[in-house]
PDB file of C-alpha atoms in Angstrom:
ATOM      1  CA  MET A   1       0.000   0.000   0.000  1.00 75.00           C
ATOM      2  CA  ASN A   2       1.552   3.317  -1.037  1.00 78.00           C
ATOM      3  CA  LYS A   3       1.143   6.797   0.458  1.00 76.00           C
ATOM      4  CA  ALA A   4      -1.767   7.823  -1.799  1.00 78.00           C
ATOM      5  CA  GLN A   5      -3.683   4.632  -0.998  1.00 83.00           C
ATOM      6  CA  ARG A   6      -3.181   5.173   2.733  1.00 83.00           C
ATOM      7  CA  ALA A   7      -4.398   8.757   2.358  1.00 82.00           C
ATOM      8  CA  ALA A   8      -7.465   7.528   0.456  1.00 84.00           C
ATOM      9  CA  TRP A   9      -8.306   5.016   3.226  1.00 87.00           C
ATOM     10  CA  ILE A  10      -7.877   7.699   5.908  1.00 86.00           C
ATOM     11  CA  ALA A  11     -10.114  10.064   3.929  1.00 83.00           C
ATOM     12  CA  LEU A  12     -12.730   7.376   3.456  1.00 83.00           C
ATOM     13  CA  LEU A  13     -12.830   6.218   7.074  1.00 86.00           C
ATOM     14  CA  LEU A  14     -12.131   9.434   8.985  1.00 85.00           C
ATOM     15  CA  VAL A  15     -12.429  12.586   6.861  1.00 83.00           C
ATOM     16  CA  VAL A  16     -15.779  11.767   5.188  1.00 83.00           C
ATOM     17  CA  PRO A  17     -17.689  11.010   8.452  1.00 83.00           C
ATOM     18  CA  ALA A  18     -15.981  13.962  10.147  1.00 82.00           C
ATOM     19  CA  TRP A  19     -17.081  16.301   7.335  1.00 79.00           C
ATOM     20  CA  ALA A  20     -20.590  14.897   7.226  1.00 78.00           C
ATOM     21  CA  ILE A  21     -21.040  15.514  10.984  1.00 79.00           C
ATOM     22  CA  CYS A  22     -18.747  18.420  11.962  1.00 77.00           C
ATOM     23  CA  GLY A  23     -19.184  20.301   8.673  1.00 76.00           C
ATOM     24  CA  GLN A  24     -22.601  21.447   9.894  1.00 79.00           C
ATOM     25  CA  LEU A  25     -21.018  23.228  12.871  1.00 81.00           C
ATOM     26  CA  PRO A  26     -20.377  26.616  11.178  1.00 79.00           C
ATOM     27  CA  VAL A  27     -23.931  26.514   9.760  1.00 80.00           C
ATOM     28  CA  LEU A  28     -25.315  25.837  13.226  1.00 82.00           C
ATOM     29  CA  LEU A  29     -23.177  28.602  14.776  1.00 82.00           C
ATOM     30  CA  ILE A  30     -24.373  31.119  12.194  1.00 81.00           C
ATOM     31  CA  TYR A  31     -27.964  30.030  12.771  1.00 80.00           C
ATOM     32  CA  LEU A  32     -27.653  30.392  16.581  1.00 82.00           C
ATOM     33  CA  GLU A  33     -25.399  33.449  16.886  1.00 81.00           C
ATOM     34  CA  GLY A  34     -25.988  35.322  13.624  1.00 76.00           C
ATOM     35  CA  PRO A  35     -23.715  35.868  10.628  1.00 74.00           C
ATOM     36  CA  SER A  36     -20.654  37.548  12.167  1.00 79.00           C
ATOM     37  CA  PHE A  37     -17.498  38.037  10.108  1.00 81.00           C
ATOM     38  CA  LEU A  38     -15.662  35.300  12.016  1.00 82.00           C
ATOM     39  CA  HIS A  39     -18.400  32.722  11.450  1.00 81.00           C
ATOM     40  CA  LEU A  40     -18.788  33.520   7.752  1.00 81.00           C
ATOM     41  CA  PHE A  41     -15.018  33.551   7.314  1.00 84.00           C
ATOM     42  CA  SER A  42     -14.651  30.166   9.030  1.00 82.00           C
ATOM     43  CA  PHE A  43     -17.438  28.713   6.872  1.00 83.00           C
ATOM     44  CA  ALA A  44     -15.857  30.087   3.668  1.00 84.00           C
ATOM     45  CA  CYS A  45     -12.381  28.831   4.645  1.00 84.00           C
ATOM     46  CA  ALA A  46     -13.644  25.381   5.670  1.00 82.00           C
ATOM     47  CA  THR A  47     -15.631  24.863   2.468  1.00 83.00           C
ATOM     48  CA  ILE A  48     -12.908  26.225   0.194  1.00 85.00           C
ATOM     49  CA  ILE A  49     -10.212  24.074   1.838  1.00 83.00           C
ATOM     50  CA  GLY A  50     -12.535  21.047   1.972  1.00 81.00           C
ATOM     51  CA  GLY A  51     -13.588  21.335  -1.668  1.00 81.00           C
ATOM     52  CA  LEU A  52     -10.176  22.249  -3.070  1.00 83.00           C
ATOM     53  CA  SER A  53      -7.861  20.146  -0.872  1.00 81.00           C
ATOM     54  CA  TRP A  54      -6.793  18.182  -3.983  1.00 81.00           C
ATOM     55  CA  LEU A  55      -5.334  21.419  -5.367  1.00 80.00           C
ATOM     56  CA  LEU A  56      -3.067  21.711  -2.320  1.00 79.00           C
ATOM     57  CA  LEU A  57      -1.950  18.117  -2.888  1.00 76.00           C
ATOM     58  CA  LEU A  58      -1.024  18.855  -6.525  1.00 76.00           C
ATOM     59  CA  LEU A  59       0.826  22.085  -5.635  1.00 78.00           C
ATOM     60  CA  PHE A  60       2.638  20.456  -2.710  1.00 75.00           C
ATOM     61  CA  ASN A  61       3.834  17.561  -4.850  1.00 72.00           C
ATOM     62  CA  ARG A  62       4.915  19.897  -7.645  1.00 70.00           C
ATOM     63  CA  LYS A  63       7.186  21.690  -5.172  1.00 68.00           C
ATOM     64  CA  ARG A  64       8.559  18.412  -3.855  1.00 67.00           C
ATOM     65  CA  LYS A  65       9.303  17.231  -7.413  1.00 62.00           C
ATOM     66  CA  ARG A  66      12.677  18.986  -7.328  1.00 62.00           C
ATOM     67  CA  LYS A  67      13.881  16.673  -4.598  1.00 62.00           C
ATOM     68  CA  THR A  68      15.758  13.543  -5.663  1.00 57.00           C
ATOM     69  CA  LYS A  69      13.395  11.050  -4.015  1.00 63.00           C
ATOM     70  CA  ILE A  70      10.192  10.863  -6.070  1.00 62.00           C
ATOM     71  CA  GLU A  71       7.161   9.872  -4.018  1.00 66.00           C
ATOM     72  CA  PHE A  72       4.491  11.194  -6.353  1.00 69.00           C
ATOM     73  CA  ASP A  73       5.141  10.235  -9.969  1.00 76.00           C
ATOM     74  CA  GLU A  74       3.219  10.781 -13.219  1.00 79.00           C
ATOM     75  CA  ARG A  75       1.049   7.726 -12.622  1.00 83.00           C
ATOM     76  CA  ASP A  76      -0.006   8.986  -9.185  1.00 83.00           C
ATOM     77  CA  LYS A  77      -0.792  12.366 -10.726  1.00 82.00           C
ATOM     78  CA  LEU A  78      -2.922  10.755 -13.437  1.00 85.00           C
ATOM     79  CA  ILE A  79      -4.804   8.705 -10.830  1.00 88.00           C
ATOM     80  CA  LEU A  80      -5.374  11.813  -8.712  1.00 87.00           C
ATOM     81  CA  ILE A  81      -6.690  13.810 -11.696  1.00 87.00           C
ATOM     82  CA  ARG A  82      -9.009  10.990 -12.773  1.00 88.00           C
ATOM     83  CA  SER A  83     -10.388  10.563  -9.261  1.00 90.00           C
ATOM     84  CA  ILE A  84     -10.926  14.336  -8.943  1.00 89.00           C
ATOM     85  CA  LEU A  85     -12.859  14.406 -12.226  1.00 89.00           C
ATOM     86  CA  ALA A  86     -14.933  11.383 -11.135  1.00 91.00           C
ATOM     87  CA  GLY A  87     -15.607  13.141  -7.827  1.00 91.00           C
ATOM     88  CA  TYR A  88     -16.762  16.260  -9.626  1.00 90.00           C
ATOM     89  CA  VAL A  89     -19.101  14.295 -11.923  1.00 91.00           C
ATOM     90  CA  VAL A  90     -20.840  12.757  -8.888  1.00 92.00           C
ATOM     91  CA  LEU A  91     -20.818  16.120  -7.062  1.00 91.00           C
ATOM     92  CA  TRP A  92     -22.577  17.763 -10.012  1.00 90.00           C
ATOM     93  CA  LEU A  93     -25.218  15.005 -10.083  1.00 92.00           C
ATOM     94  CA  TYR A  94     -25.630  15.392  -6.304  1.00 93.00           C
ATOM     95  CA  PHE A  95     -26.278  19.144  -6.660  1.00 91.00           C
ATOM     96  CA  ILE A  96     -28.842  18.487  -9.393  1.00 90.00           C
ATOM     97  CA  ALA A  97     -30.550  15.850  -7.233  1.00 91.00           C
ATOM     98  CA  ALA A  98     -30.631  18.252  -4.244  1.00 90.00           C
ATOM     99  CA  CYS A  99     -32.204  20.990  -6.394  1.00 86.00           C
ATOM    100  CA  ILE A 100     -34.820  18.717  -7.917  1.00 86.00           C
ATOM    101  CA  TYR A 101     -35.638  17.209  -4.511  1.00 88.00           C
ATOM    102  CA  THR A 102     -36.258  20.615  -2.901  1.00 85.00           C
ATOM    103  CA  TRP A 103     -38.256  21.670  -5.971  1.00 81.00           C
ATOM    104  CA  LEU A 104     -40.468  18.610  -5.717  1.00 82.00           C
ATOM    105  CA  THR A 105     -40.910  18.593  -1.929  1.00 84.00           C
ATOM    106  CA  ALA A 106     -41.583  22.330  -1.621  1.00 79.00           C
ATOM    107  CA  SER A 107     -43.703  23.596  -4.519  1.00 70.00           C
ATOM    108  CA  PRO A 108     -42.071  26.317  -6.741  1.00 67.00           C
ATOM    109  CA  ASP A 109     -44.045  29.204  -5.223  1.00 71.00           C
ATOM    110  CA  ARG A 110     -42.878  28.402  -1.684  1.00 79.00           C
ATOM    111  CA  SER A 111     -39.677  29.270   0.157  1.00 86.00           C
ATOM    112  CA  ILE A 112     -37.031  27.273   2.018  1.00 87.00           C
ATOM    113  CA  SER A 113     -34.675  28.142   4.856  1.00 87.00           C
ATOM    114  CA  VAL A 114     -31.532  29.918   3.673  1.00 86.00           C
ATOM    115  CA  ASN A 115     -29.500  27.342   5.644  1.00 86.00           C
ATOM    116  CA  VAL A 116     -30.419  24.598   3.164  1.00 88.00           C
ATOM    117  CA  MET A 117     -27.890  25.921   0.629  1.00 87.00           C
ATOM    118  CA  PRO A 118     -24.801  25.779   2.915  1.00 87.00           C
ATOM    119  CA  ILE A 119     -25.873  22.375   4.254  1.00 88.00           C
ATOM    120  CA  VAL A 120     -26.110  21.034   0.683  1.00 89.00           C
ATOM    121  CA  ILE A 121     -22.626  22.426  -0.040  1.00 88.00           C
ATOM    122  CA  VAL A 122     -21.074  21.004   3.149  1.00 87.00           C
ATOM    123  CA  GLU A 123     -22.554  17.564   2.460  1.00 88.00           C
ATOM    124  CA  GLY A 124     -21.342  17.933  -1.140  1.00 89.00           C
ATOM    125  CA  ILE A 125     -17.769  18.041   0.182  1.00 89.00           C
ATOM    126  CA  ALA A 126     -18.332  14.733   1.994  1.00 89.00           C
ATOM    127  CA  VAL A 127     -19.754  13.226  -1.233  1.00 91.00           C
ATOM    128  CA  PHE A 128     -16.806  14.543  -3.258  1.00 90.00           C
ATOM    129  CA  ILE A 129     -14.144  13.224  -0.843  1.00 90.00           C
ATOM    130  CA  PHE A 130     -15.937   9.862  -0.638  1.00 92.00           C
ATOM    131  CA  VAL A 131     -16.035   9.390  -4.428  1.00 93.00           C
ATOM    132  CA  GLN A 132     -12.480  10.673  -4.860  1.00 90.00           C
ATOM    133  CA  SER A 133     -11.156   8.206  -2.248  1.00 91.00           C
ATOM    134  CA  VAL A 134     -13.118   5.248  -3.640  1.00 93.00           C
ATOM    135  CA  THR A 135     -11.981   5.899  -7.240  1.00 92.00           C
ATOM    136  CA  THR A 136      -8.374   6.357  -6.075  1.00 90.00           C
ATOM    137  CA  LEU A 137      -8.480   2.984  -4.310  1.00 91.00           C
ATOM    138  CA  ILE A 138     -10.149   1.288  -7.306  1.00 92.00           C
ATOM    139  CA  GLN A 139      -7.532   2.660  -9.716  1.00 90.00           C
ATOM    140  CA  TYR A 140      -4.621   1.519  -7.533  1.00 88.00           C
ATOM    141  CA  GLU A 141      -6.293  -1.862  -7.127  1.00 86.00           C
ATOM    142  CA  ARG A 142      -6.611  -2.167 -10.913  1.00 83.00           C
ATOM    143  CA  GLY A 143      -2.918  -1.284 -11.265  1.00 70.00           C
ATOM    144  CA  GLY A 144      -2.125  -4.414  -9.237  1.00 57.00           C
ATOM    145  CA  LYS A 145       1.170  -5.281  -7.686  1.00 48.00           C
ATOM    146  CA  ASP A 146       3.130  -3.338 -10.315  1.00 50.00           C
ATOM    147  CA  GLY A 147       1.805  -0.145  -8.852  1.00 49.00           C
ATOM    148  CA  GLU A 148       2.988  -0.898  -5.334  1.00 49.00           C
ATOM    149  CA  LYS A 149       5.935   0.993  -3.988  1.00 45.00           C
TER     150      LYS A 149
ATOM    151  CA  MET B   1      -6.585  27.001 -35.307  1.00 64.00           C
ATOM    152  CA  ASN B   2      -7.248  23.283 -34.760  1.00 65.00           C
ATOM    153  CA  LYS B   3     -10.609  21.571 -34.264  1.00 66.00           C
ATOM    154  CA  SER B   4     -10.513  21.700 -30.450  1.00 64.00           C
ATOM    155  CA  GLN B   5      -9.590  25.365 -30.473  1.00 68.00           C
ATOM    156  CA  GLY B   6     -12.490  26.106 -32.816  1.00 71.00           C
ATOM    157  CA  GLU B   7     -14.809  24.165 -30.533  1.00 68.00           C
ATOM    158  CA  SER B   8     -13.571  26.227 -27.563  1.00 67.00           C
ATOM    159  CA  TRP B   9     -14.526  29.454 -29.361  1.00 72.00           C
ATOM    160  CA  ILE B  10     -17.963  28.099 -30.247  1.00 72.00           C
ATOM    161  CA  TRP B  11     -18.389  26.906 -26.666  1.00 67.00           C
ATOM    162  CA  PHE B  12     -17.296  30.273 -25.359  1.00 66.00           C
ATOM    163  CA  PHE B  13     -20.069  32.182 -27.155  1.00 68.00           C
ATOM    164  CA  LEU B  14     -22.898  29.756 -27.847  1.00 67.00           C
ATOM    165  CA  GLY B  15     -22.580  27.504 -24.775  1.00 66.00           C
ATOM    166  CA  LEU B  16     -23.855  30.173 -22.456  1.00 69.00           C
ATOM    167  CA  LEU B  17     -26.997  30.847 -24.486  1.00 73.00           C
ATOM    168  CA  CYS B  18     -27.658  27.135 -25.014  1.00 76.00           C
ATOM    169  CA  PHE B  19     -27.999  26.522 -21.261  1.00 76.00           C
ATOM    170  CA  LEU B  20     -29.011  29.837 -19.761  1.00 76.00           C
ATOM    171  CA  VAL B  21     -32.078  30.515 -21.908  1.00 80.00           C
ATOM    172  CA  PRO B  22     -33.772  27.056 -21.867  1.00 81.00           C
ATOM    173  CA  GLY B  23     -32.818  26.523 -18.210  1.00 81.00           C
ATOM    174  CA  GLY B  24     -34.298  29.875 -17.216  1.00 82.00           C
ATOM    175  CA  VAL B  25     -37.434  29.076 -19.221  1.00 85.00           C
ATOM    176  CA  ALA B  26     -37.798  25.725 -17.381  1.00 83.00           C
ATOM    177  CA  VAL B  27     -37.538  27.434 -13.967  1.00 82.00           C
ATOM    178  CA  PHE B  28     -40.026  30.104 -15.052  1.00 83.00           C
ATOM    179  CA  ILE B  29     -42.522  27.488 -16.309  1.00 85.00           C
ATOM    180  CA  ALA B  30     -42.257  25.610 -12.994  1.00 79.00           C
ATOM    181  CA  TYR B  31     -42.765  28.852 -11.072  1.00 78.00           C
ATOM    182  CA  ASP B  32     -45.665  30.050 -13.233  1.00 80.00           C
ATOM    183  CA  ARG B  33     -47.621  26.837 -13.827  1.00 78.00           C
ATOM    184  CA  GLY B  34     -46.537  24.688 -10.914  1.00 75.00           C
ATOM    185  CA  ILE B  35     -44.291  21.676 -10.837  1.00 73.00           C
ATOM    186  CA  SER B  36     -44.861  19.112 -13.569  1.00 79.00           C
ATOM    187  CA  PHE B  37     -42.868  16.504 -15.432  1.00 82.00           C
ATOM    188  CA  ALA B  38     -41.975  18.702 -18.437  1.00 83.00           C
ATOM    189  CA  PRO B  39     -40.082  21.594 -16.726  1.00 83.00           C
ATOM    190  CA  VAL B  40     -38.351  19.269 -14.262  1.00 83.00           C
ATOM    191  CA  PHE B  41     -37.270  16.967 -17.098  1.00 86.00           C
ATOM    192  CA  MET B  42     -36.158  19.954 -19.195  1.00 84.00           C
ATOM    193  CA  PHE B  43     -34.149  21.453 -16.327  1.00 84.00           C
ATOM    194  CA  THR B  44     -32.562  18.105 -15.362  1.00 85.00           C
ATOM    195  CA  GLY B  45     -31.636  17.384 -18.965  1.00 86.00           C
ATOM    196  CA  ILE B  46     -30.036  20.784 -19.462  1.00 84.00           C
ATOM    197  CA  VAL B  47     -27.952  20.748 -16.276  1.00 82.00           C
ATOM    198  CA  ILE B  48     -26.804  17.130 -16.735  1.00 86.00           C
ATOM    199  CA  TRP B  49     -25.996  17.672 -20.417  1.00 82.00           C
ATOM    200  CA  GLY B  50     -24.332  21.047 -19.817  1.00 81.00           C
ATOM    201  CA  GLY B  51     -22.447  20.112 -16.674  1.00 81.00           C
ATOM    202  CA  LEU B  52     -21.075  16.839 -18.020  1.00 82.00           C
ATOM    203  CA  PHE B  53     -20.553  17.810 -21.661  1.00 80.00           C
ATOM    204  CA  TRP B  54     -16.820  17.963 -21.033  1.00 80.00           C
ATOM    205  CA  LEU B  55     -16.837  14.145 -20.857  1.00 81.00           C
ATOM    206  CA  PHE B  56     -17.946  13.998 -24.511  1.00 79.00           C
ATOM    207  CA  PRO B  57     -14.488  14.536 -26.146  1.00 75.00           C
ATOM    208  CA  PHE B  58     -12.973  11.788 -23.961  1.00 76.00           C
ATOM    209  CA  ILE B  59     -15.717   9.308 -24.863  1.00 79.00           C
ATOM    210  CA  CYS B  60     -15.446  10.214 -28.573  1.00 76.00           C
ATOM    211  CA  GLY B  61     -11.655   9.939 -28.365  1.00 72.00           C
ATOM    212  CA  LYS B  62     -11.926   6.434 -26.919  1.00 73.00           C
ATOM    213  CA  LEU B  63     -14.463   5.350 -29.526  1.00 74.00           C
ATOM    214  CA  ARG B  64     -12.352   6.736 -32.388  1.00 71.00           C
ATOM    215  CA  LYS B  65      -9.094   5.338 -31.056  1.00 67.00           C
ATOM    216  CA  GLY B  66      -8.855   2.718 -33.796  1.00 64.00           C
ATOM    217  CA  LYS B  67      -9.189   5.226 -36.630  1.00 66.00           C
ATOM    218  CA  LYS B  68      -6.142   6.644 -38.413  1.00 61.00           C
ATOM    219  CA  LYS B  69      -7.080  10.324 -38.291  1.00 65.00           C
ATOM    220  CA  VAL B  70      -6.511  11.685 -34.769  1.00 60.00           C
ATOM    221  CA  SER B  71      -8.424  14.900 -34.062  1.00 63.00           C
ATOM    222  CA  PHE B  72      -8.159  14.869 -30.234  1.00 68.00           C
ATOM    223  CA  ASP B  73      -4.614  13.886 -29.245  1.00 74.00           C
ATOM    224  CA  GLU B  74      -2.792  13.630 -25.875  1.00 78.00           C
ATOM    225  CA  ARG B  75      -2.022  17.336 -25.818  1.00 81.00           C
ATOM    226  CA  ASP B  76      -5.670  18.259 -26.429  1.00 81.00           C
ATOM    227  CA  GLN B  77      -6.686  15.854 -23.662  1.00 82.00           C
ATOM    228  CA  LEU B  78      -4.276  17.470 -21.213  1.00 84.00           C
ATOM    229  CA  ILE B  79      -5.486  20.963 -22.124  1.00 86.00           C
ATOM    230  CA  HIS B  80      -9.096  19.840 -21.799  1.00 85.00           C
ATOM    231  CA  LYS B  81      -8.499  18.214 -18.389  1.00 86.00           C
ATOM    232  CA  LYS B  82      -6.707  21.294 -17.055  1.00 87.00           C
ATOM    233  CA  ALA B  83      -9.482  23.568 -18.329  1.00 89.00           C
ATOM    234  CA  VAL B  84     -12.150  21.413 -16.663  1.00 89.00           C
ATOM    235  CA  MET B  85     -10.273  21.445 -13.351  1.00 89.00           C
ATOM    236  CA  VAL B  86      -9.822  25.227 -13.445  1.00 90.00           C
ATOM    237  CA  ALA B  87     -13.530  25.584 -14.231  1.00 90.00           C
ATOM    238  CA  TYR B  88     -14.426  23.345 -11.279  1.00 90.00           C
ATOM    239  CA  VAL B  89     -12.266  25.438  -8.916  1.00 90.00           C
ATOM    240  CA  VAL B  90     -14.098  28.598 -10.010  1.00 92.00           C
ATOM    241  CA  LEU B  91     -17.459  26.804  -9.814  1.00 91.00           C
ATOM    242  CA  TRP B  92     -16.751  25.759  -6.227  1.00 89.00           C
ATOM    243  CA  LEU B  93     -15.787  29.307  -5.230  1.00 91.00           C
ATOM    244  CA  TYR B  94     -19.002  30.536  -6.872  1.00 92.00           C
ATOM    245  CA  PHE B  95     -21.123  28.117  -4.810  1.00 90.00           C
ATOM    246  CA  VAL B  96     -19.402  29.170  -1.557  1.00 88.00           C
ATOM    247  CA  ALA B  97     -19.853  32.847  -2.474  1.00 90.00           C
ATOM    248  CA  ALA B  98     -23.544  32.267  -3.309  1.00 89.00           C
ATOM    249  CA  CYS B  99     -24.103  30.738   0.146  1.00 85.00           C
ATOM    250  CA  VAL B 100     -22.303  33.514   2.031  1.00 84.00           C
ATOM    251  CA  ILE B 101     -24.094  36.244   0.035  1.00 87.00           C
ATOM    252  CA  ALA B 102     -27.508  34.633   0.640  1.00 86.00           C
ATOM    253  CA  TRP B 103     -26.724  34.433   4.373  1.00 82.00           C
ATOM    254  CA  CYS B 104     -25.669  38.079   4.484  1.00 83.00           C
ATOM    255  CA  ILE B 105     -28.700  39.341   2.530  1.00 86.00           C
ATOM    256  CA  VAL B 106     -31.472  37.253   4.107  1.00 85.00           C
ATOM    257  CA  GLY B 107     -29.993  36.465   7.526  1.00 82.00           C
ATOM    258  CA  PRO B 108     -29.676  32.976   9.047  1.00 80.00           C
ATOM    259  CA  HIS B 109     -33.338  32.834  10.130  1.00 84.00           C
ATOM    260  CA  GLY B 110     -34.685  34.059   6.806  1.00 85.00           C
ATOM    261  CA  SER B 111     -35.926  32.077   3.849  1.00 88.00           C
ATOM    262  CA  ILE B 112     -35.337  32.124   0.101  1.00 88.00           C
ATOM    263  CA  SER B 113     -37.547  31.111  -2.798  1.00 87.00           C
ATOM    264  CA  VAL B 114     -37.127  27.449  -3.701  1.00 86.00           C
ATOM    265  CA  ASN B 115     -36.298  28.629  -7.248  1.00 85.00           C
ATOM    266  CA  VAL B 116     -33.054  30.217  -6.035  1.00 87.00           C
ATOM    267  CA  MET B 117     -31.365  26.802  -5.883  1.00 87.00           C
ATOM    268  CA  PRO B 118     -31.979  25.786  -9.531  1.00 87.00           C
ATOM    269  CA  LEU B 119     -31.136  29.323 -10.647  1.00 87.00           C
ATOM    270  CA  THR B 120     -27.866  29.155  -8.669  1.00 89.00           C
ATOM    271  CA  LEU B 121     -27.129  25.843 -10.376  1.00 88.00           C
ATOM    272  CA  LEU B 122     -27.826  27.380 -13.792  1.00 87.00           C
ATOM    273  CA  GLY B 123     -25.544  30.322 -12.937  1.00 88.00           C
ATOM    274  CA  GLY B 124     -22.881  27.802 -11.942  1.00 89.00           C
ATOM    275  CA  LEU B 125     -23.289  26.036 -15.270  1.00 87.00           C
ATOM    276  CA  VAL B 126     -22.814  29.285 -17.166  1.00 85.00           C
ATOM    277  CA  ILE B 127     -19.711  30.161 -15.113  1.00 88.00           C
ATOM    278  CA  PHE B 128     -18.317  26.643 -15.586  1.00 88.00           C
ATOM    279  CA  THR B 129     -18.789  26.772 -19.370  1.00 85.00           C
ATOM    280  CA  PHE B 130     -17.362  30.273 -19.613  1.00 85.00           C
ATOM    281  CA  VAL B 131     -14.229  29.486 -17.529  1.00 88.00           C
ATOM    282  CA  GLN B 132     -13.641  26.178 -19.302  1.00 86.00           C
ATOM    283  CA  GLY B 133     -13.777  27.857 -22.741  1.00 84.00           C
ATOM    284  CA  LEU B 134     -11.552  30.703 -21.562  1.00 87.00           C
ATOM    285  CA  ALA B 135      -8.981  28.365 -19.952  1.00 88.00           C
ATOM    286  CA  SER B 136      -8.802  26.246 -23.139  1.00 85.00           C
ATOM    287  CA  LEU B 137      -8.284  29.318 -25.309  1.00 86.00           C
ATOM    288  CA  ILE B 138      -5.574  30.692 -22.995  1.00 89.00           C
ATOM    289  CA  GLN B 139      -3.729  27.357 -23.006  1.00 87.00           C
ATOM    290  CA  TYR B 140      -3.928  27.034 -26.811  1.00 84.00           C
ATOM    291  CA  SER B 141      -2.754  30.616 -27.323  1.00 83.00           C
ATOM    292  CA  ARG B 142       0.189  30.004 -24.964  1.00 81.00           C
ATOM    293  CA  ILE B 143       1.193  26.857 -26.851  1.00 73.00           C
ATOM    294  CA  ASP B 144       0.813  28.604 -30.231  1.00 69.00           C
ATOM    295  CA  LYS B 145       3.108  31.404 -29.046  1.00 64.00           C
ATOM    296  CA  GLY B 146       5.630  28.834 -27.822  1.00 62.00           C
ATOM    297  CA  GLU B 147       5.520  27.002 -31.157  1.00 57.00           C
ATOM    298  CA  LYS B 148       6.045  30.202 -33.136  1.00 52.00           C
ATOM    299  CA  ALA B 149       8.935  31.302 -30.936  1.00 44.00           C
TER     300      ALA B 149
END
């Protein structure tokens, strides 16, 4: 099992449930205490970092590329990109499903709580990380023993 | 200008109108006449087709792999993948911004029309298409300059 596979397992078992449960915390805080700058800032930071954490991984490994010991090669990069794109496909379908569901449950002339939107986004991060981790593991599994480091 | 570059230009101008107008019409029909199969189907079709259209060149490329004439090579694939990822980054930031703005305008105890969610999704689709077309054009123009120099 290489580093990326370990990271995918950790994300699948720890990060996804943590996001699904604790991700609602900023939404709850804003609902209880009002939208202060600190609360909105923490929500924006958490969702941006949660949704774009793969970007940090790519940038970090690009910087480390100069070092002699290569831990993240072209194949790992290709797997990461493919899993990100798969994650985004499912995320897009999830957003569509959320929209259609709210449309069908509340008729079009009615209104919904403004907190529904951030909750959908926070849960979207959990969906994205879940799909990204699963596709990463599947791709490494397909690669077989040749892919092991 | 190669085929993919030409497609990027077409996408850049026509893509927006192709999704924004029919999508807006579907939301308006649902709002005006109540929820029914036709507007929901129309909206779902547009957002799935528009949001996942970027998969089309990859699928076509795989199907045409056996043919001699290559119109979508490795370089085009890389440019396309990068453009899609850039577009997804911007799309994510747009969704976070939409949530924070809605919170600030309405307040955490307020409510929004149920139509805001599909309209936000349509706006996201337009932004995604626009950024993807722009990123492709920038990458092609950079490569063209490099080739000339």
